[in-house]
Amino acid sequence: MDIQIGRGKTARRAYGIDEIALVPGNRTLDPALAETTWEIGGIRREIPIIASAMDGVVDVRMAVRLSQLGALGVLNLEGIQTRYADPDPVLDRIASVSKEEFVTLMQELYAEPIKPELIEKRIHEIKSQGAIAAVSATPAGAIQYGSAVAKAGADLFFVQATVVSTAHLSPESVDPLDLGKFCQDMPVPVILGNCVTYEVALNLMKAGASGVLVGIGPGAACTSRGVLGIGVPQATAVADCAAAREDFHRETGRYVPVIADGGLITGGDICKCIASGADGVMIGSPFARAAEAPGRGYHWGMATPSPVLPRGTRIRVGTTGTLEEILRGPARLDDGTHNLLGALKTSMGTLGAKNLREMQQVEVAIAPSLLTEGKVYQKAQQLGMGK
Amino acid sequence: MDIQIGRGKTARRAYGIDEIALVPGNRTLDPALAETTWEIGGIRREIPIIASAMDGVVDVRMAVRLSQLGALGVLNLEGIQTRYADPDPVLDRIASVSKEEFVTLMQELYAEPIKPELIEKRIHEIKSQGAIAAVSATPAGAIQYGSAVAKAGADLFFVQATVVSTAHLSPESVDPLDLGKFCQDMPVPVILGNCVTYEVALNLMKAGASGVLVGIGPGAACTSRGVLGIGVPQATAVADCAAAREDFHRETGRYVPVIADGGLITGGDICKCIASGADGVMIGSPFARAAEAPGRGYHWGMATPSPVLPRGTRIRVGTTGTLEEILRGPARLDDGTHNLLGALKTSMGTLGAKNLREMQQVEVAIAPSLLTEGKVYQKAQQLGMGK
Amino acid sequence: MDIQIGRGKTARRAYGIDEIALVPGNRTLDPALAETTWEIGGIRREIPIIASAMDGVVDVRMAVRLSQLGALGVLNLEGIQTRYADPDPVLDRIASVSKEEFVTLMQELYAEPIKPELIEKRIHEIKSQGAIAAVSATPAGAIQYGSAVAKAGADLFFVQATVVSTAHLSPESVDPLDLGKFCQDMPVPVILGNCVTYEVALNLMKAGASGVLVGIGPGAACTSRGVLGIGVPQATAVADCAAAREDFHRETGRYVPVIADGGLITGGDICKCIASGADGVMIGSPFARAAEAPGRGYHWGMATPSPVLPRGTRIRVGTTGTLEEILRGPARLDDGTHNLLGALKTSMGTLGAKNLREMQQVEVAIAPSLLTEGKVYQKAQQLGMGK
Amino acid sequence: MDIQIGRGKTARRAYGIDEIALVPGNRTLDPALAETTWEIGGIRREIPIIASAMDGVVDVRMAVRLSQLGALGVLNLEGIQTRYADPDPVLDRIASVSKEEFVTLMQELYAEPIKPELIEKRIHEIKSQGAIAAVSATPAGAIQYGSAVAKAGADLFFVQATVVSTAHLSPESVDPLDLGKFCQDMPVPVILGNCVTYEVALNLMKAGASGVLVGIGPGAACTSRGVLGIGVPQATAVADCAAAREDFHRETGRYVPVIADGGLITGGDICKCIASGADGVMIGSPFARAAEAPGRGYHWGMATPSPVLPRGTRIRVGTTGTLEEILRGPARLDDGTHNLLGALKTSMGTLGAKNLREMQQVEVAIAPSLLTEGKVYQKAQQLGMGK
């Protein structure tokens, strides 16, 4: 299986979502019969799609609306929403600076301290509207703000870094987060990530995670691969972590959902992630395009404001429709970014999958949608290039 | 053969038409000696090319002209032609709206009900000019309009959906189409599709199909792969379904032609499909470029007007010549989109194939025409980009 | 070795020149010590590069100049030069029409009959200036004009079609060329092509060829792959035909050079063809860019003027330097298209190859120069796109 | 392992930096704990990054500044700095000519003779500011100027050509450099390169090299692959030469660092080279973008001024920040070209590598960041193409 890339150095071929396609089987199904419900941290949801904890994607209003529509939105507790009592003028500035001024502005804006009282306020704002309060912090933030999150009564707590491990080495002066102890102590179900390998996914499940986020480096607003050289193509990462879920389930009876996170844009991407073994997906850019999104038509990565090593860039994604149109349709675009639930149900119907567990088993082909000369010509013409 | 893309998930590598090329053998042939005649549903045709049942490609006039020129055109019974007594102003509107207004307009136009009397009228219009009346409907449409089609005396009936199977699960309130019973009851030969696997192709032949359409997701005006994640590269799909044809023929003595459908643009594409095992091809965009085409230089997919999940986009293909020039030459373009019959005969001659059965056996190489830096540079310059 | 692309259909992976790169060994060499001399049809030449028999590349003047510079140019006996006593105004017209008018003009210009007296005149013009007269015709033209060629005292006769075979089937009314008899009867050494497989190369050598041209479908001004679906990547084709040369040489003692023809643009391409096993190369577009070239900055394929199925397109290649600069330097461009002999000698020196036989044995790596995101970005910026 | 590309010709698949990605393991590390120090020729440096001996990258001022910041810069002893007492007006001219005039100007400027007294002067200028004086020459230059380099008290001497070998064949009139004798005689540690194979790397170490440069053909300002057909993808070349280092170390106890040189642009590229086995990297274009760089926003290859066969082109890279920002941050760009040390430390932390030896052992995946249709579309839009 391992390929020698040079003397004494072997590597495994990993596959991305763009390199696979789903293969219809012998049975089809009316899409209306496709059941997409899933459960995370004891909460049942109709739609296995979570909006990323990114400042251009989820604020209180989006979290509430996503909850009402059958999905989930995660509020970033270390971003604009908890640094500023009134985030609107801040978001306006982000949307108005030039590409050149962007990184500097972000570094400046995120230098403003996080206010624990704003953390509790935002959670209350969501809960008071009858919605599910899912929030996120980094491991360091989890130590600092964990009690505020618990006190405010959040429903789900995502503890998320580019890469997490159960064995983190810190300088002596720093007290690192013990993930196992944290999960045990928190009265709120904790979802951990991101990871990309069988071993780490299994370790996170053993540590008590109520969900595991999978994906390093594949996102549109993420430049981990360019900056750090790190990244595992998503189809392989999801399949490996799903295998950990199955083994953990067999051994312990606990089923810990695996959530594919990063680089997913279309309904087809979501379908392919589930077919690779995911229980749900976390997406950012498709929701950044909603009329309700706080990003005002822009989308940027969570590592962007780093004072020393910004990663992730601001992308102009535009506003293409309402959140409802994006999530449940009717679609006003035909490129796969509207009516994501409809796409999932239609795909499941076409593939004969009655529920997500069956969708995880559908046949997959390696079928790279690589560029050929003809396609470039065609694409270039569609873009209006050339003539 | 199977490749592990992750723990517990294997996939097969599938090949597209762009990834293969044909290899000359030890013998060549004068193109005049290459015999391209084939038979479908008892009807012999000189040219193994069928125009797709798409509203921008086939109307009554195109169906008649294609028939006269030795090919076949299929009229879509659930499109503009059977919803509007006078389709011309409707087609004018489709050709005149902007890219942004397109999906909404299509959803509006296709909300107009189908009139059974127009179905019969269109079939009569074709038959009255001495042409072959090949028509198409979805499985649901086949139930509704099957008797009208039979009554009007159509010659061939294409029952076509993105994906068909002989085992379709519907809600209890809906009575699904029993493909076997339908083929048996219809007095008209029925062609079924689309499918991409050996098993489903074999099941459709057993159900009584007079032809099987092969191809899911590869078409230019189709975005199934983006929206649903579904698609099988055409060379593999055709080869698999052709194997079903051979096995079915060996067992029953019935030879059911396999028709490659979707994503074919040039004469070379057609030749490669037949060399992969197809008996004929169904093409849309090359005919949408005919002066006689109803699309007025535009081409769009059949799933585009879906009220909830539009798939397929409108492409400006332009008008490049007459139908005769496109089908039989003389070619006025040198890019492989004119004189498709001439291309097929020349290719067969070059490869030493006397007839289509021999063409199905020619040697194939895996030879991806992938983009290299040099080619992109060259192509970009040809397109006038850069300087 | 064979890969299954679908049930019952296997294919071999073939490699193109763009997919390989040359690997330095343990020894290097001063380029001045690299010996590039080769022999074809008993004629020794310092430079193993032949200019293609294309109307935009070789006329009498170019043939003479190429000969003086140590290379070879082949005059097309079925083109402009033998249809028109004064080709200049004709070439002016070709260079001045628009892209749209081009195919039609070519079909018109090449309808003018070939004059046998012009064939003899052109050969005399070359010979009278002390140069080597290498000329070319199609198999049909070889029957018709063979005696004129012999009578005029040509030095080398290239009989060339897209694909040749020793077993050509013609309609009864047509008398096909018997290649073996033709080679035996002609008092001039005959070079045959094109072919791409071991078997056909061996058959052509057995038929008496003094050289074999290898290459189908890879050329810049050739669209065989798009129009006919036919083509074999050049590295594989050359290696296979070189193996035929070695076996034929071992059995008969006759060494028949293998000439790679088509799709070669840079010095690196030439080096890689020889490293794949070629004795020499035939190139068109690099010479079409010479100030002395008859194409006036344009380049077009030989199959372009076909009245029914034009293949090959006109490309604006520009004029970048004198023939001497292109062939022997000094280079005024740094993209590998100037000083082709210098590039070959430098490459041989770097790889430690003292002569062409050693160059045929250097190590090759499969190293696709595929486009990556980063490279596209970089290339796009170099082209001035984007900003 | 070897793949047959044609009869009798086999090749090995080699992998480039763009085709691999790094895979996180079970452990993570605080970046502050990642130790990047390395040693070359007895000199310890905090940052394993060397600025290339290119005229647009390193002059005396840059060499001093790089030294102060913990890295190294190599001064080209056969370039502008040693041909002209006052290089500034010369560099101004290079930055001001058009793309068309560039090659001719370079050929003219580099025709000016090298002055040995300027060699000594430049070395003194660097040393007098307390910096490390690392200089470079070609093998021919090493013979001529070796004593001047030694006399001036240089700290490191890079003897570098496109390809070196310990077995170089010269014309009888030329006395080639005996690398073994040269390393022994020079009082300054000698670093040799470039090479790409295990055998040559081992030979250079046996000859007494204090470091080996690895990389042929992958650089942005280098066109070796186009002009000569020569090049080995960097991940494979580095892994092979690192294996030679390990074997040589095991046998002799001497550890000779392997330096990856060419084609590296981002922090991720640097991380991937070390993970492939390198001890350090040599980079050009990232430093050419520094405000302090002599290239004034331009970057060009060392083989460009060749009077007969120029290779390497001038690229406009722009000026994006100070050298400190590029090397140690804070980053003002988020594309991986600023804060290279921070990127390396963060990557090492994420991968759990405490030092460079551990970083050489991290897991690698083959994960081509190939272009897919979607990405081209996205990239094109980011570049502002299309609309």
Short mmCIF file of C-alpha atoms in Angstrom, two decimals, chain B residues 1 12-15 17-33 198-199 235-237 239-240 243 247 266-269 271-272 275-277 329-336 338-340 342-344 346-351 354 359-378 380-382 385-387, chain C residues 2-15 18-19 99-100 102-104 107 162-172 174 194-200 203 216 218-221 223-233 265 289 304 306-316 335 368-372 375-376 378-380 382-385:
data_model
loop_
_atom_site.label_atom_id
_atom_site.label_comp_id
_atom_site.label_asym_id
_atom_site.label_seq_id
_atom_site.Cartn_x
_atom_site.Cartn_y
_atom_site.Cartn_z
CA MET B 1 -8.12 -4.00 -8.60
CA ARG B 12 -12.29 1.27 -8.09
CA ARG B 13 -10.42 3.57 -10.46
CA ALA B 14 -12.77 4.56 -13.27
CA TYR B 15 -11.62 6.08 -16.55
CA ILE B 17 -13.08 9.45 -22.31
CA ASP B 18 -10.48 12.20 -21.88
CA GLU B 19 -8.12 9.72 -20.28
CA ILE B 20 -7.97 7.26 -23.16
CA ALA B 21 -6.79 7.31 -26.76
CA LEU B 22 -7.06 4.83 -29.60
CA VAL B 23 -4.03 2.93 -30.85
CA PRO B 24 -3.61 2.01 -34.52
CA GLY B 25 -3.07 -1.66 -35.25
CA ASN B 26 -1.24 -3.51 -38.03
CA ARG B 27 -3.92 -2.92 -40.65
CA THR B 28 -5.42 0.23 -42.17
CA LEU B 29 -8.50 0.65 -44.29
CA ASP B 30 -9.81 3.10 -46.83
CA PRO B 31 -12.47 5.12 -44.91
CA ALA B 32 -14.91 4.43 -47.74
CA LEU B 33 -14.84 0.77 -46.68
CA TYR B 198 -23.04 -4.01 -15.43
CA GLU B 199 -25.80 -5.15 -13.09
CA ALA B 235 -15.09 4.82 -20.66
CA THR B 236 -15.50 2.56 -17.65
CA ALA B 237 -19.29 2.86 -17.60
CA ALA B 239 -17.18 -0.93 -21.07
CA ASP B 240 -19.08 -2.37 -18.10
CA ALA B 243 -20.03 -6.48 -21.08
CA ASP B 247 -23.39 -11.70 -21.69
CA THR B 266 -15.98 15.84 -30.76
CA GLY B 267 -15.73 13.12 -33.35
CA GLY B 268 -12.86 11.75 -31.31
CA ASP B 269 -15.11 11.41 -28.28
CA CYS B 271 -14.88 7.15 -31.70
CA LYS B 272 -13.53 6.51 -28.21
CA ALA B 275 -14.02 1.70 -28.98
CA SER B 276 -14.98 1.35 -25.30
CA GLY B 277 -17.86 -0.87 -26.35
CA GLY B 329 -19.54 17.53 -43.68
CA PRO B 330 -17.82 19.13 -45.44
CA ALA B 331 -16.39 20.46 -42.23
CA ARG B 332 -15.91 24.18 -41.87
CA LEU B 333 -14.21 23.82 -38.50
CA ASP B 334 -11.11 21.79 -37.73
CA ASP B 335 -11.74 21.13 -34.06
CA GLY B 336 -13.57 17.84 -34.44
CA HIS B 338 -17.99 19.08 -37.86
CA ASN B 339 -18.44 16.04 -40.14
CA LEU B 340 -18.89 13.57 -37.31
CA GLY B 342 -16.48 11.51 -41.70
CA ALA B 343 -14.47 11.51 -38.49
CA LEU B 344 -15.87 8.14 -37.48
CA THR B 346 -11.64 8.08 -41.02
CA SER B 347 -10.90 6.87 -37.51
CA MET B 348 -12.21 3.39 -38.35
CA GLY B 349 -10.09 3.37 -41.51
CA THR B 350 -6.99 4.46 -39.63
CA LEU B 351 -7.61 1.78 -37.03
CA LYS B 354 -14.44 -2.54 -41.05
CA MET B 359 -14.34 -0.76 -33.82
CA GLN B 360 -15.48 -1.98 -30.39
CA GLN B 361 -12.37 -4.17 -30.29
CA VAL B 362 -9.62 -1.71 -31.22
CA GLU B 363 -6.75 -1.18 -28.85
CA VAL B 364 -7.07 1.53 -26.24
CA ALA B 365 -4.30 3.26 -24.30
CA ILE B 366 -4.58 5.19 -21.07
CA ALA B 367 -3.14 8.48 -22.14
CA PRO B 368 -4.44 11.39 -20.13
CA SER B 369 -4.44 14.62 -22.09
CA LEU B 370 -3.69 16.35 -18.84
CA LEU B 371 -2.71 19.90 -18.71
CA THR B 372 0.92 20.61 -18.37
CA GLU B 373 2.39 24.02 -17.80
CA GLY B 374 3.48 24.29 -21.39
CA LYS B 375 0.07 23.44 -22.72
CA VAL B 376 -1.70 25.94 -20.49
CA TYR B 377 0.66 28.62 -21.66
CA GLN B 378 0.07 27.68 -25.28
CA ALA B 380 -3.82 30.69 -22.99
CA GLN B 381 -2.01 32.36 -25.84
CA GLN B 382 -4.33 30.79 -28.40
CA MET B 385 -5.03 35.70 -22.84
CA GLY B 386 -2.04 37.35 -21.33
CA LYS B 387 -0.96 39.81 -23.95
CA ASP C 2 -2.47 -3.97 -18.59
CA ILE C 3 -5.07 -2.07 -16.63
CA GLN C 4 -8.75 -2.92 -16.74
CA ILE C 5 -10.71 0.19 -17.63
CA GLY C 6 -13.99 -1.76 -17.54
CA ARG C 7 -15.19 -5.35 -17.74
CA GLY C 8 -13.52 -7.00 -20.67
CA LYS C 9 -11.61 -3.89 -21.77
CA THR C 10 -8.00 -3.49 -20.81
CA ALA C 11 -5.59 -0.73 -21.74
CA ARG C 12 -1.95 0.03 -21.30
CA ARG C 13 -0.77 3.25 -19.66
CA ALA C 14 1.23 5.23 -22.20
CA TYR C 15 3.53 8.11 -21.32
CA ASP C 18 5.67 16.00 -20.74
CA GLU C 19 5.44 13.21 -18.17
CA LYS C 99 -9.21 32.54 -38.10
CA GLU C 100 -12.78 32.10 -39.36
CA PHE C 102 -8.83 30.06 -42.73
CA VAL C 103 -10.24 26.55 -43.26
CA THR C 104 -12.29 27.61 -46.28
CA GLN C 107 -9.68 24.06 -48.94
CA THR C 162 -1.13 10.17 -40.43
CA VAL C 163 -0.87 6.40 -40.05
CA VAL C 164 0.72 3.92 -42.43
CA SER C 165 0.59 0.16 -42.35
CA THR C 166 1.95 -2.56 -44.57
CA ALA C 167 -1.57 -3.99 -44.77
CA HIS C 168 -3.84 -1.33 -46.25
CA LEU C 169 -7.27 -2.31 -47.52
CA SER C 170 -8.55 -0.21 -50.45
CA PRO C 171 -11.71 -0.25 -52.53
CA GLU C 172 -11.30 -2.49 -55.58
CA VAL C 174 -8.03 1.83 -56.13
CA ASN C 194 3.98 7.55 -39.18
CA CYS C 195 3.61 4.65 -36.86
CA VAL C 196 3.48 4.20 -33.08
CA THR C 197 3.77 0.49 -32.36
CA TYR C 198 6.55 -2.10 -32.29
CA GLU C 199 4.83 -4.32 -34.84
CA VAL C 200 4.20 -1.68 -37.48
CA ASN C 203 6.96 -4.23 -40.62
CA ILE C 216 0.51 10.02 -34.12
CA PRO C 218 0.85 14.70 -30.39
CA GLY C 219 1.60 17.73 -32.57
CA ALA C 220 0.74 21.35 -31.78
CA ALA C 221 -0.85 21.97 -35.18
CA THR C 223 -5.91 17.69 -33.87
CA SER C 224 -5.98 13.96 -34.66
CA ARG C 225 -6.79 13.14 -31.10
CA GLY C 226 -9.78 15.47 -30.99
CA VAL C 227 -11.13 14.60 -34.41
CA LEU C 228 -10.34 10.88 -34.56
CA GLY C 229 -9.68 9.92 -30.94
CA ILE C 230 -6.36 8.48 -32.08
CA GLY C 231 -3.02 9.18 -30.50
CA VAL C 232 -0.23 7.55 -28.56
CA PRO C 233 1.88 9.57 -26.13
CA ILE C 265 8.70 22.38 -29.07
CA ARG C 289 9.22 30.76 -35.91
CA THR C 304 -5.80 21.11 -42.64
CA SER C 306 -8.77 18.29 -46.39
CA PRO C 307 -11.91 19.10 -48.38
CA VAL C 308 -14.17 17.01 -46.14
CA LEU C 309 -12.45 16.58 -42.79
CA PRO C 310 -9.89 19.27 -42.03
CA ARG C 311 -7.65 18.43 -39.11
CA GLY C 312 -5.01 20.69 -37.71
CA THR C 313 -5.39 24.33 -37.05
CA ARG C 314 -3.42 27.49 -37.86
CA ILE C 315 -1.43 28.78 -34.93
CA ARG C 316 0.20 32.18 -34.69
CA ASP C 335 12.53 29.31 -23.06
CA PRO C 368 4.69 14.84 -14.57
CA SER C 369 5.02 18.62 -14.79
CA LEU C 370 1.36 18.76 -13.89
CA LEU C 371 -0.27 21.95 -13.01
CA THR C 372 -0.68 22.65 -9.38
CA LYS C 375 1.91 27.05 -10.64
CA VAL C 376 -1.30 28.20 -12.27
CA GLN C 378 2.34 31.97 -10.99
CA LYS C 379 1.80 31.28 -14.68
CA ALA C 380 -1.30 33.42 -14.75
CA GLN C 382 3.44 35.85 -15.75
CA LEU C 383 0.84 36.05 -18.48
CA GLY C 384 -0.37 39.29 -16.98
CA MET C 385 -3.72 37.82 -16.04
#
